[in-house]
GROMACS .gro file of C-alpha atoms in nm:
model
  328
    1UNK     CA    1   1.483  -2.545  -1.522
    2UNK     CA    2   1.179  -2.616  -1.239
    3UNK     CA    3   1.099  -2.961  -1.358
    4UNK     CA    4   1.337  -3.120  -1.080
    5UNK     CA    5   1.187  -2.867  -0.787
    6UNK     CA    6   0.784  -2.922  -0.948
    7UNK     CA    7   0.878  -3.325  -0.943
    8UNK     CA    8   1.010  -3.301  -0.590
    9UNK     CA    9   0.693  -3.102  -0.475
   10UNK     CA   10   0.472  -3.357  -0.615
   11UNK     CA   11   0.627  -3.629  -0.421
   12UNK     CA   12   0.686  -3.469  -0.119
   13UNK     CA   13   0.336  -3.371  -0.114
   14UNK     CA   14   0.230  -3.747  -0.062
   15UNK     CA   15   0.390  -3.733   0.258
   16UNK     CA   16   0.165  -3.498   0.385
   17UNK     CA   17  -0.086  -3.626   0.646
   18UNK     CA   18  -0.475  -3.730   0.503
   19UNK     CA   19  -0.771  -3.533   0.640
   20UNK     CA   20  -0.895  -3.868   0.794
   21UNK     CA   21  -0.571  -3.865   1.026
   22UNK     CA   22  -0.559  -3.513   1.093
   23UNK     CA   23  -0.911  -3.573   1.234
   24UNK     CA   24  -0.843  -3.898   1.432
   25UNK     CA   25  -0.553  -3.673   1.608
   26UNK     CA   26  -0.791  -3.428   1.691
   27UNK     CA   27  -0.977  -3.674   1.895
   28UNK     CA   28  -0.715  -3.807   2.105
   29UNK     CA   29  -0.737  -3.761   2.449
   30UNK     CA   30  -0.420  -3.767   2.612
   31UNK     CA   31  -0.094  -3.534   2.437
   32UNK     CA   32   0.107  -3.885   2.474
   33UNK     CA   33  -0.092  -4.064   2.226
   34UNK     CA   34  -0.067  -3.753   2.003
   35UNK     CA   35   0.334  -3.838   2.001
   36UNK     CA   36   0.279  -4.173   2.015
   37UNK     CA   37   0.130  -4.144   1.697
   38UNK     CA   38   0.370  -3.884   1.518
   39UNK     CA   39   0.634  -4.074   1.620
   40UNK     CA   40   0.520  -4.395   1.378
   41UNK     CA   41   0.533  -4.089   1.135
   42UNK     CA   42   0.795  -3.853   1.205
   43UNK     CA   43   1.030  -4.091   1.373
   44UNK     CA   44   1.360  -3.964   1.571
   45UNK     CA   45   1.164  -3.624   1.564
   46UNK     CA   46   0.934  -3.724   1.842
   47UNK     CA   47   1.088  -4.008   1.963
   48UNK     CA   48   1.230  -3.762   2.236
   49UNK     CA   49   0.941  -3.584   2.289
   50UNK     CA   50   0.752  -3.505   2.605
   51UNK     CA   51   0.600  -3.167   2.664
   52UNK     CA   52   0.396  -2.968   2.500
   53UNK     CA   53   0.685  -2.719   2.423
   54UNK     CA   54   0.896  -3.019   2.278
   55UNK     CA   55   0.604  -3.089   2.050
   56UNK     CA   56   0.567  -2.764   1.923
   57UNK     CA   57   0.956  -2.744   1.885
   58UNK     CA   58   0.921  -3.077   1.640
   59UNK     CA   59   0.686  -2.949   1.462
   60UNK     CA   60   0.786  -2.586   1.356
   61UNK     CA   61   1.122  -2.789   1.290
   62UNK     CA   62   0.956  -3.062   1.044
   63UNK     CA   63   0.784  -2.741   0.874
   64UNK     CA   64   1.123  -2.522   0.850
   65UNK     CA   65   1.284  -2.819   0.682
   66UNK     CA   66   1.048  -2.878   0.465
   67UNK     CA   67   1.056  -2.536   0.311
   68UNK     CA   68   1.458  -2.475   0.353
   69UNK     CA   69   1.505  -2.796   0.140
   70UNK     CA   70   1.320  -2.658  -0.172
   71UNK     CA   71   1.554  -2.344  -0.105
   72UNK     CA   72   1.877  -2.640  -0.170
   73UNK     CA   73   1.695  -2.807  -0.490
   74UNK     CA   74   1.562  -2.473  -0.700
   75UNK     CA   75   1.767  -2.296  -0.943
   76UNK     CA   76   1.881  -1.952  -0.868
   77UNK     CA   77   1.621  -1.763  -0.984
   78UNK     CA   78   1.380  -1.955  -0.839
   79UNK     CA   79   1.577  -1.953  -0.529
   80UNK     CA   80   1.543  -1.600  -0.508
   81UNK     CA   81   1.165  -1.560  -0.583
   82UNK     CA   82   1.093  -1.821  -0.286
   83UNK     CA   83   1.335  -1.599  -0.024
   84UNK     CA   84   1.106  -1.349  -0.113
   85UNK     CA   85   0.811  -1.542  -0.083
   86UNK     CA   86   0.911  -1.711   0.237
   87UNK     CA   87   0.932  -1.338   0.391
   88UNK     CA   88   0.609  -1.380   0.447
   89UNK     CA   89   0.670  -1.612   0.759
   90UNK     CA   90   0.993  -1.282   0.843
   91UNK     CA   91   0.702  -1.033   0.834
   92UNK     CA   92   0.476  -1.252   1.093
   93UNK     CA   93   0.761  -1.320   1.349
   94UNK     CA   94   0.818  -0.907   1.328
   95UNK     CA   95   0.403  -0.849   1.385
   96UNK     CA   96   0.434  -1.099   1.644
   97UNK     CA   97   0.737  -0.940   1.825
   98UNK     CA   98   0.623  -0.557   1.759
   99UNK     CA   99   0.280  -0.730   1.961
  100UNK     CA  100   0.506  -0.866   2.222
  101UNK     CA  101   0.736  -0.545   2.267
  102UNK     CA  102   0.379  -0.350   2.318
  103UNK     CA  103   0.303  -0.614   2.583
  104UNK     CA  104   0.642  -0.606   2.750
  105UNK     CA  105   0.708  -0.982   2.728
  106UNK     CA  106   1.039  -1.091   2.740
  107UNK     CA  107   1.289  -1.182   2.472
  108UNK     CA  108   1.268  -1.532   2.646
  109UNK     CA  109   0.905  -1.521   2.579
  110UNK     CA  110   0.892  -1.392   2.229
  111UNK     CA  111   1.140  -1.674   2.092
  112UNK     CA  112   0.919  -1.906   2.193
  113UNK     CA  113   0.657  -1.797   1.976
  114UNK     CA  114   0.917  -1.744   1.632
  115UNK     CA  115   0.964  -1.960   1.336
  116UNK     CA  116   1.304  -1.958   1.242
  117UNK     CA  117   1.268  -1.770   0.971
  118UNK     CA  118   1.649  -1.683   0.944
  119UNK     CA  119   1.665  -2.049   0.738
  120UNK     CA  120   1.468  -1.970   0.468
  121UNK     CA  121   1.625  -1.658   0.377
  122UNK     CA  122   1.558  -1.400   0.596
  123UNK     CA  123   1.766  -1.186   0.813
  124UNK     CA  124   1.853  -1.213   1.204
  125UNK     CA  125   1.587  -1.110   1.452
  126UNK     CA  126   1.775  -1.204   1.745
  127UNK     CA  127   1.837  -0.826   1.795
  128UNK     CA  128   1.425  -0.719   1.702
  129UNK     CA  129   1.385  -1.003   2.029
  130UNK     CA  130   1.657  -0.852   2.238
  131UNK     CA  131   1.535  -0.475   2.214
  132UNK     CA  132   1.434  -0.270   2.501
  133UNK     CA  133   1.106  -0.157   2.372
  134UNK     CA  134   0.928  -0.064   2.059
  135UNK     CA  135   1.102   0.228   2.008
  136UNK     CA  136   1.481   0.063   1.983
  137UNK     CA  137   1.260  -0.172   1.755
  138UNK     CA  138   1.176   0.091   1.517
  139UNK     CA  139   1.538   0.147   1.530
  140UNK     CA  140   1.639  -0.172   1.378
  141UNK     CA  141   1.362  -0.175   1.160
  142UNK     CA  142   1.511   0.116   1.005
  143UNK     CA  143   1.813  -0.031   0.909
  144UNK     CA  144   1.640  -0.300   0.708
  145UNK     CA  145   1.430  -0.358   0.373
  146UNK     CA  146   1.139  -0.236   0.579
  147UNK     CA  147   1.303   0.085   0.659
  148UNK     CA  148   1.012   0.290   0.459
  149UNK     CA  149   0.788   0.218   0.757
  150UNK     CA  150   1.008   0.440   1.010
  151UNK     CA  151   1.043   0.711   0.716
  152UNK     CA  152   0.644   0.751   0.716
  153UNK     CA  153   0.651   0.801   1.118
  154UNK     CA  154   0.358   0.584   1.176
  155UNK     CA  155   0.321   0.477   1.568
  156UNK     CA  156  -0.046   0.328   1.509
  157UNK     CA  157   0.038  -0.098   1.566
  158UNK     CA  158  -0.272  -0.195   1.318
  159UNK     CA  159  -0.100   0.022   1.042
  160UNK     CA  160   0.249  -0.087   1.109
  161UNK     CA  161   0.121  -0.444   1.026
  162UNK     CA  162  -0.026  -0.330   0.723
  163UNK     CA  163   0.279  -0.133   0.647
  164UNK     CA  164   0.497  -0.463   0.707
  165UNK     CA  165   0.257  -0.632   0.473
  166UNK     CA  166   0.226  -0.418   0.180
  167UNK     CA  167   0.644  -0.383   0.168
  168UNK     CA  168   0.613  -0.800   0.153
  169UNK     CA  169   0.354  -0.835  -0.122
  170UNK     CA  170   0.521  -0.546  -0.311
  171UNK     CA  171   0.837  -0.731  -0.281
  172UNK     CA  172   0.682  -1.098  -0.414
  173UNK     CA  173   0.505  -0.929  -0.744
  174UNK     CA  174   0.827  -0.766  -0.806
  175UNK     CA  175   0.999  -1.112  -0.824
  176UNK     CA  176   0.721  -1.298  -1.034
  177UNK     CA  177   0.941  -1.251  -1.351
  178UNK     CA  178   1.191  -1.511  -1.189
  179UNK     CA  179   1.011  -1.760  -1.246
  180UNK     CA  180   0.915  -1.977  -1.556
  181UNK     CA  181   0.708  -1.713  -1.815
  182UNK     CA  182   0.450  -1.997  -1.898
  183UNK     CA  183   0.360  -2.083  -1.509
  184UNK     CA  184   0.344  -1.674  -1.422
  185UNK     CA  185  -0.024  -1.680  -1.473
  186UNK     CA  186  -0.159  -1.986  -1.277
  187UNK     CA  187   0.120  -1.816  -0.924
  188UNK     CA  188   0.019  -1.481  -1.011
  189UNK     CA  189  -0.364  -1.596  -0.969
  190UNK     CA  190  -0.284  -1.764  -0.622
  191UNK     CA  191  -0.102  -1.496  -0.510
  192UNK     CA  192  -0.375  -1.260  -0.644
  193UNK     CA  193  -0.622  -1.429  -0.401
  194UNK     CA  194  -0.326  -1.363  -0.082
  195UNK     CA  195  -0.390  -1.005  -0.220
  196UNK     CA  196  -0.718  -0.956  -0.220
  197UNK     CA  197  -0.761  -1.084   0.153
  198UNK     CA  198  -0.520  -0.861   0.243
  199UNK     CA  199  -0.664  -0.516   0.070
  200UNK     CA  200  -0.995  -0.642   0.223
  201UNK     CA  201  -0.815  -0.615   0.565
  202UNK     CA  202  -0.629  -0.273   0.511
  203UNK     CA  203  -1.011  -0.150   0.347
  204UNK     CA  204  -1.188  -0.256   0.738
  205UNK     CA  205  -0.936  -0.029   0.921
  206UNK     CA  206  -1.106   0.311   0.856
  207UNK     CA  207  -1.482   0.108   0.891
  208UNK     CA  208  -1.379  -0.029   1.194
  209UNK     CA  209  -1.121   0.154   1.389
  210UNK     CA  210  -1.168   0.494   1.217
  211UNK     CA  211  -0.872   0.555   1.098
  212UNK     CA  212  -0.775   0.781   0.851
  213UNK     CA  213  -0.891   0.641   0.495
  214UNK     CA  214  -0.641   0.842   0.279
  215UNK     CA  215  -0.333   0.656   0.427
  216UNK     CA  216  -0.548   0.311   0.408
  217UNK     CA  217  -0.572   0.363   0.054
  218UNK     CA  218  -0.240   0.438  -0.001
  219UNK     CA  219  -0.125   0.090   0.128
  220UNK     CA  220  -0.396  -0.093  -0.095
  221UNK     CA  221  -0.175  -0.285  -0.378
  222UNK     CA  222  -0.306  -0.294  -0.710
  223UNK     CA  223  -0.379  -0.691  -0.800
  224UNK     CA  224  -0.297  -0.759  -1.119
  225UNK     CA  225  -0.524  -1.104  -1.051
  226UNK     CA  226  -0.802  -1.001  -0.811
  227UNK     CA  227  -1.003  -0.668  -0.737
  228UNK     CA  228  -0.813  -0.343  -0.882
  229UNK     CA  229  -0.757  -0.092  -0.639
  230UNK     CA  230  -0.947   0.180  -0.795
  231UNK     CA  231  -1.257  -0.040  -0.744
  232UNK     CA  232  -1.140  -0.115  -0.345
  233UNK     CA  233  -1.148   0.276  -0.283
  234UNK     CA  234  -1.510   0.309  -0.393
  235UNK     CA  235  -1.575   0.062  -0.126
  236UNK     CA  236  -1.717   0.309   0.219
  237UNK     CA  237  -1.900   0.013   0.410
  238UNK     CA  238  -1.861  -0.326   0.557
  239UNK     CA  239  -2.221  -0.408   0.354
  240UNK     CA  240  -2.027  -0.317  -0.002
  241UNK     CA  241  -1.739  -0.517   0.084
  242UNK     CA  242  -1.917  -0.822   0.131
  243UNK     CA  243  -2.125  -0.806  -0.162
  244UNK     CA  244  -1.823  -0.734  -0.379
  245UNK     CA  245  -1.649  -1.034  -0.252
  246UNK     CA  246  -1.929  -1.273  -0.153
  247UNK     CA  247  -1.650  -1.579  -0.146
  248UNK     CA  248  -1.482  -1.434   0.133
  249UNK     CA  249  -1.733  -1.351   0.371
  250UNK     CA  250  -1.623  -1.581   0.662
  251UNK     CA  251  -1.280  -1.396   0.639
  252UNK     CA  252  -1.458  -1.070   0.641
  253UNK     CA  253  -1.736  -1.158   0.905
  254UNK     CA  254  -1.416  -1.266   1.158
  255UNK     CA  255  -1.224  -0.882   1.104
  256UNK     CA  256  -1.579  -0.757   1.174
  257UNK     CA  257  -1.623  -0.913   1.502
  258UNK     CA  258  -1.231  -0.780   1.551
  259UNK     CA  259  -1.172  -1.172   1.570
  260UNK     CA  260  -0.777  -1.144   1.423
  261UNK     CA  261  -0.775  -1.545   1.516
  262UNK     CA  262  -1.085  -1.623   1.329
  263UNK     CA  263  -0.944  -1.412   1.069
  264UNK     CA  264  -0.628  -1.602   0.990
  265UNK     CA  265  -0.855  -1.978   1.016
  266UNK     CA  266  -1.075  -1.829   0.772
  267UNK     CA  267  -0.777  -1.704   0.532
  268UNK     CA  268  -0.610  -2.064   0.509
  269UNK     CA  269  -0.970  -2.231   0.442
  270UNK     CA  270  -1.023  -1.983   0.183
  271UNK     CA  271  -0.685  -2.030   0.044
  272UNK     CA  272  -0.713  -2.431   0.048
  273UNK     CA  273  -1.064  -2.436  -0.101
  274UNK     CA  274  -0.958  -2.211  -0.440
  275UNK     CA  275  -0.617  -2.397  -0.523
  276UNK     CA  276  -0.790  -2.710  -0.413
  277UNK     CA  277  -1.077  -2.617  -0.679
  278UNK     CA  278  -0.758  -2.484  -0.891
  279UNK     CA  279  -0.720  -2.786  -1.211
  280UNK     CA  280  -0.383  -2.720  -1.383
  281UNK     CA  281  -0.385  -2.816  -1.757
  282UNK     CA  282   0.040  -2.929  -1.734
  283UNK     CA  283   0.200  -3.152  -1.427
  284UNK     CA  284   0.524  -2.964  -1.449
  285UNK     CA  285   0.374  -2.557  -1.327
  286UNK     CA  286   0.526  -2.386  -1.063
  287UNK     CA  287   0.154  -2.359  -0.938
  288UNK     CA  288   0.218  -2.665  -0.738
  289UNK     CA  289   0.556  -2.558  -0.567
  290UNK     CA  290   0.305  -2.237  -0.416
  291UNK     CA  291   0.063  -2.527  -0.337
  292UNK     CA  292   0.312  -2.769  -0.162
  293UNK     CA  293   0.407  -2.447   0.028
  294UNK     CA  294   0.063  -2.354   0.153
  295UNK     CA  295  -0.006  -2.734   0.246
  296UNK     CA  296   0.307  -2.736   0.471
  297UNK     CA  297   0.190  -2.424   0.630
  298UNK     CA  298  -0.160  -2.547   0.699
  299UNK     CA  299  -0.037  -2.895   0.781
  300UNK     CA  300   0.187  -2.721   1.070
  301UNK     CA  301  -0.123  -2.485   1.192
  302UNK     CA  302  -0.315  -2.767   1.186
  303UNK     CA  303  -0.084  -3.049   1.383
  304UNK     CA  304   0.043  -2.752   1.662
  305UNK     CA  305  -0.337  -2.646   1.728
  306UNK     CA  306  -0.408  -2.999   1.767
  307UNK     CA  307  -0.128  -3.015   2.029
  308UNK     CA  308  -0.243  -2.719   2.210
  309UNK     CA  309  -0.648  -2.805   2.241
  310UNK     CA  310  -0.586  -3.142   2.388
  311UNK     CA  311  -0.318  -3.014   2.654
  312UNK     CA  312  -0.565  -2.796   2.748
  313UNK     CA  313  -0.816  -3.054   2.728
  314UNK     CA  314  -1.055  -2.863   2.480
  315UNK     CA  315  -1.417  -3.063   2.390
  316UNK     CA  316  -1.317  -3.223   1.991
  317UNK     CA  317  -1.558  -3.014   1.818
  318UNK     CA  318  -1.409  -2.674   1.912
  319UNK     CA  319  -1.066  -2.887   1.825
  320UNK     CA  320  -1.200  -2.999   1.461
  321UNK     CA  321  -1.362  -2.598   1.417
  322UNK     CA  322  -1.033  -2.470   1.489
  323UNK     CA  323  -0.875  -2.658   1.163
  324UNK     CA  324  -0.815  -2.607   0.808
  325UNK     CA  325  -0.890  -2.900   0.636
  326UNK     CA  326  -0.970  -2.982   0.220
  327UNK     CA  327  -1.345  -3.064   0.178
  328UNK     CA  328  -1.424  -3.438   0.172
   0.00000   0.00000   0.00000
């Protein structure tokens, strides 16, 4: 049964900070009064805090917990669905460190940048972080779940992503049966929306990098909630995309202008505004362990960009533009 994990969500979602505070950190001036004022939150977490680094350690720490602990309190089943799910956060540390390897930043470096990911399921990446180059990381990679993406001999970084993507979301709809029949519907709709930004993403690569369209279409995913993918491959311009999917033009605009930064802001607001919008006709729907999920996530974005903009001392408007906040 969910009804203990859907109670928990609900109540640990009250925890989570208001939009009024997240905006009264964001116009803080000094990093010190920042922690200062998690620390009335957070407690022992920051209480030890004093770089930027240790703030950012807190943080991604408060976040892994978070998720990890509805890992402990969810049947098996469920368990397994949201190891899957959580491989979502897996597939972003191995973007990031495929990025890094192509830079030639060190494993130092790189770890810095990773959410454990390791604690909510997913496997070691200590060696992807210790490899030599790209090329030894292929090598791992091929000993993994992702090991279709060496098979297909793909060297092009923008398709690798996709590649890493489309074995993820592939992975999560093949799961959606572990979880209560009656909430299926309301997950499989959020989830849909997930999918539908990301065929939108993996339609842009032939517009605008020219690549070739045959293997874009072939890692489209059919959504069984959102846009079929017989309808995505009829889509040849930037122009047709966005009057097919006029809701997620901001998202779209951002790829356009090659803005991957933009891209991801515009993905969580997106996100937030429809399961915000979302009304749920029972308390008890797995909907709401999805939404606790995605509120964590933003929450963390939103406190570690924070962070970041007043250590460098950005002006508070381009501090409140970089956040993903509900509407008032």
């Amino acid at each position: 049964m969910t009804t203990y994990l859907v109670c928990k969500c609900h109540a640990y979602e009250s925890r989570l900070l208001p939009r009024r505070l997240i905006l009264e950190l964001a116009s803080l001036s000094r990093l010190e009064e920042f922690v200062e004022t998690l620390t009335t939150i957070y407690g022992q977490r920051f209480s030890e805090v004093k770089s930027l680094w240790d703030v950012e350690t807190a943080l991604m720490e408060i976040f892994i917990d978070r998720l990890s602990t509805l890992l402990e309190i969810s049947p098996e089943n469920v368990k397994e669905f949201l190891i899957q799910y959580y491989r979502r956060f897996e597939v972003q540390n191995l973007i990031k460190i495929m990025r890094m390897k192509l830079a030639h930043e060190s494993a130092e470096r790189i770890k810095e940048l990773i959410i454990p990911s390791e604690r909510l399921g997913g496997m070691d990446l200590d060696p992807f972080m210790r490899a030599r180059d790209l090329n030894e990381f292929m090598t791992l990679l091929s000993e993994t779940m992702y090991r279709k993406i060496c098979e297909m001999e793909v060297e092009n970084p923008l398709i690798l992503e996709s590649m890493l993507r489309w074995i993820y979301y592939r992975g999560v709809f093949e799961e959606i049966s572990k979880i209560p029949r009656d909430d299926r519907r309301d997950a499989i709709e959020m989830l849909g929306m997930e999918l539908d930004l990301y065929n939108i993403r993996v339609c842009m690569l032939p517009m605008l990098y020219g690549y070739d369209r045959r293997l874009a279409e072939d890692l489209l995913i059919d959504n069984p909630a959102g846009k079929p993918k017989r309808l995505l491959m009829e889509l040849r311009s930037v122009k047709e995309l966005l009057e097919e999917f006029p809701r997620y033009r901001s998202f779209i605009e951002a790829l356009m202008r090659r803005e991957e930064w933009r891209a991801e802001i515009e993905y969580f607001r997106i996100l937030k505004s429809e399961v915000d919008k979302k009304r749920i006709l029972k308390y008890i729907s797995f909907f709401y362990v999805l939404k606790y999920i995605l509120d964590c996530e933003i929450e963390y974005r939103n406190l570690r960009s924070i962070a970041i903009s007043i250590h460098h001392n950005l002006p508070v408007d381009v501090r409140r533009d970089l956040l993903i906040l509900p509407r008032a």
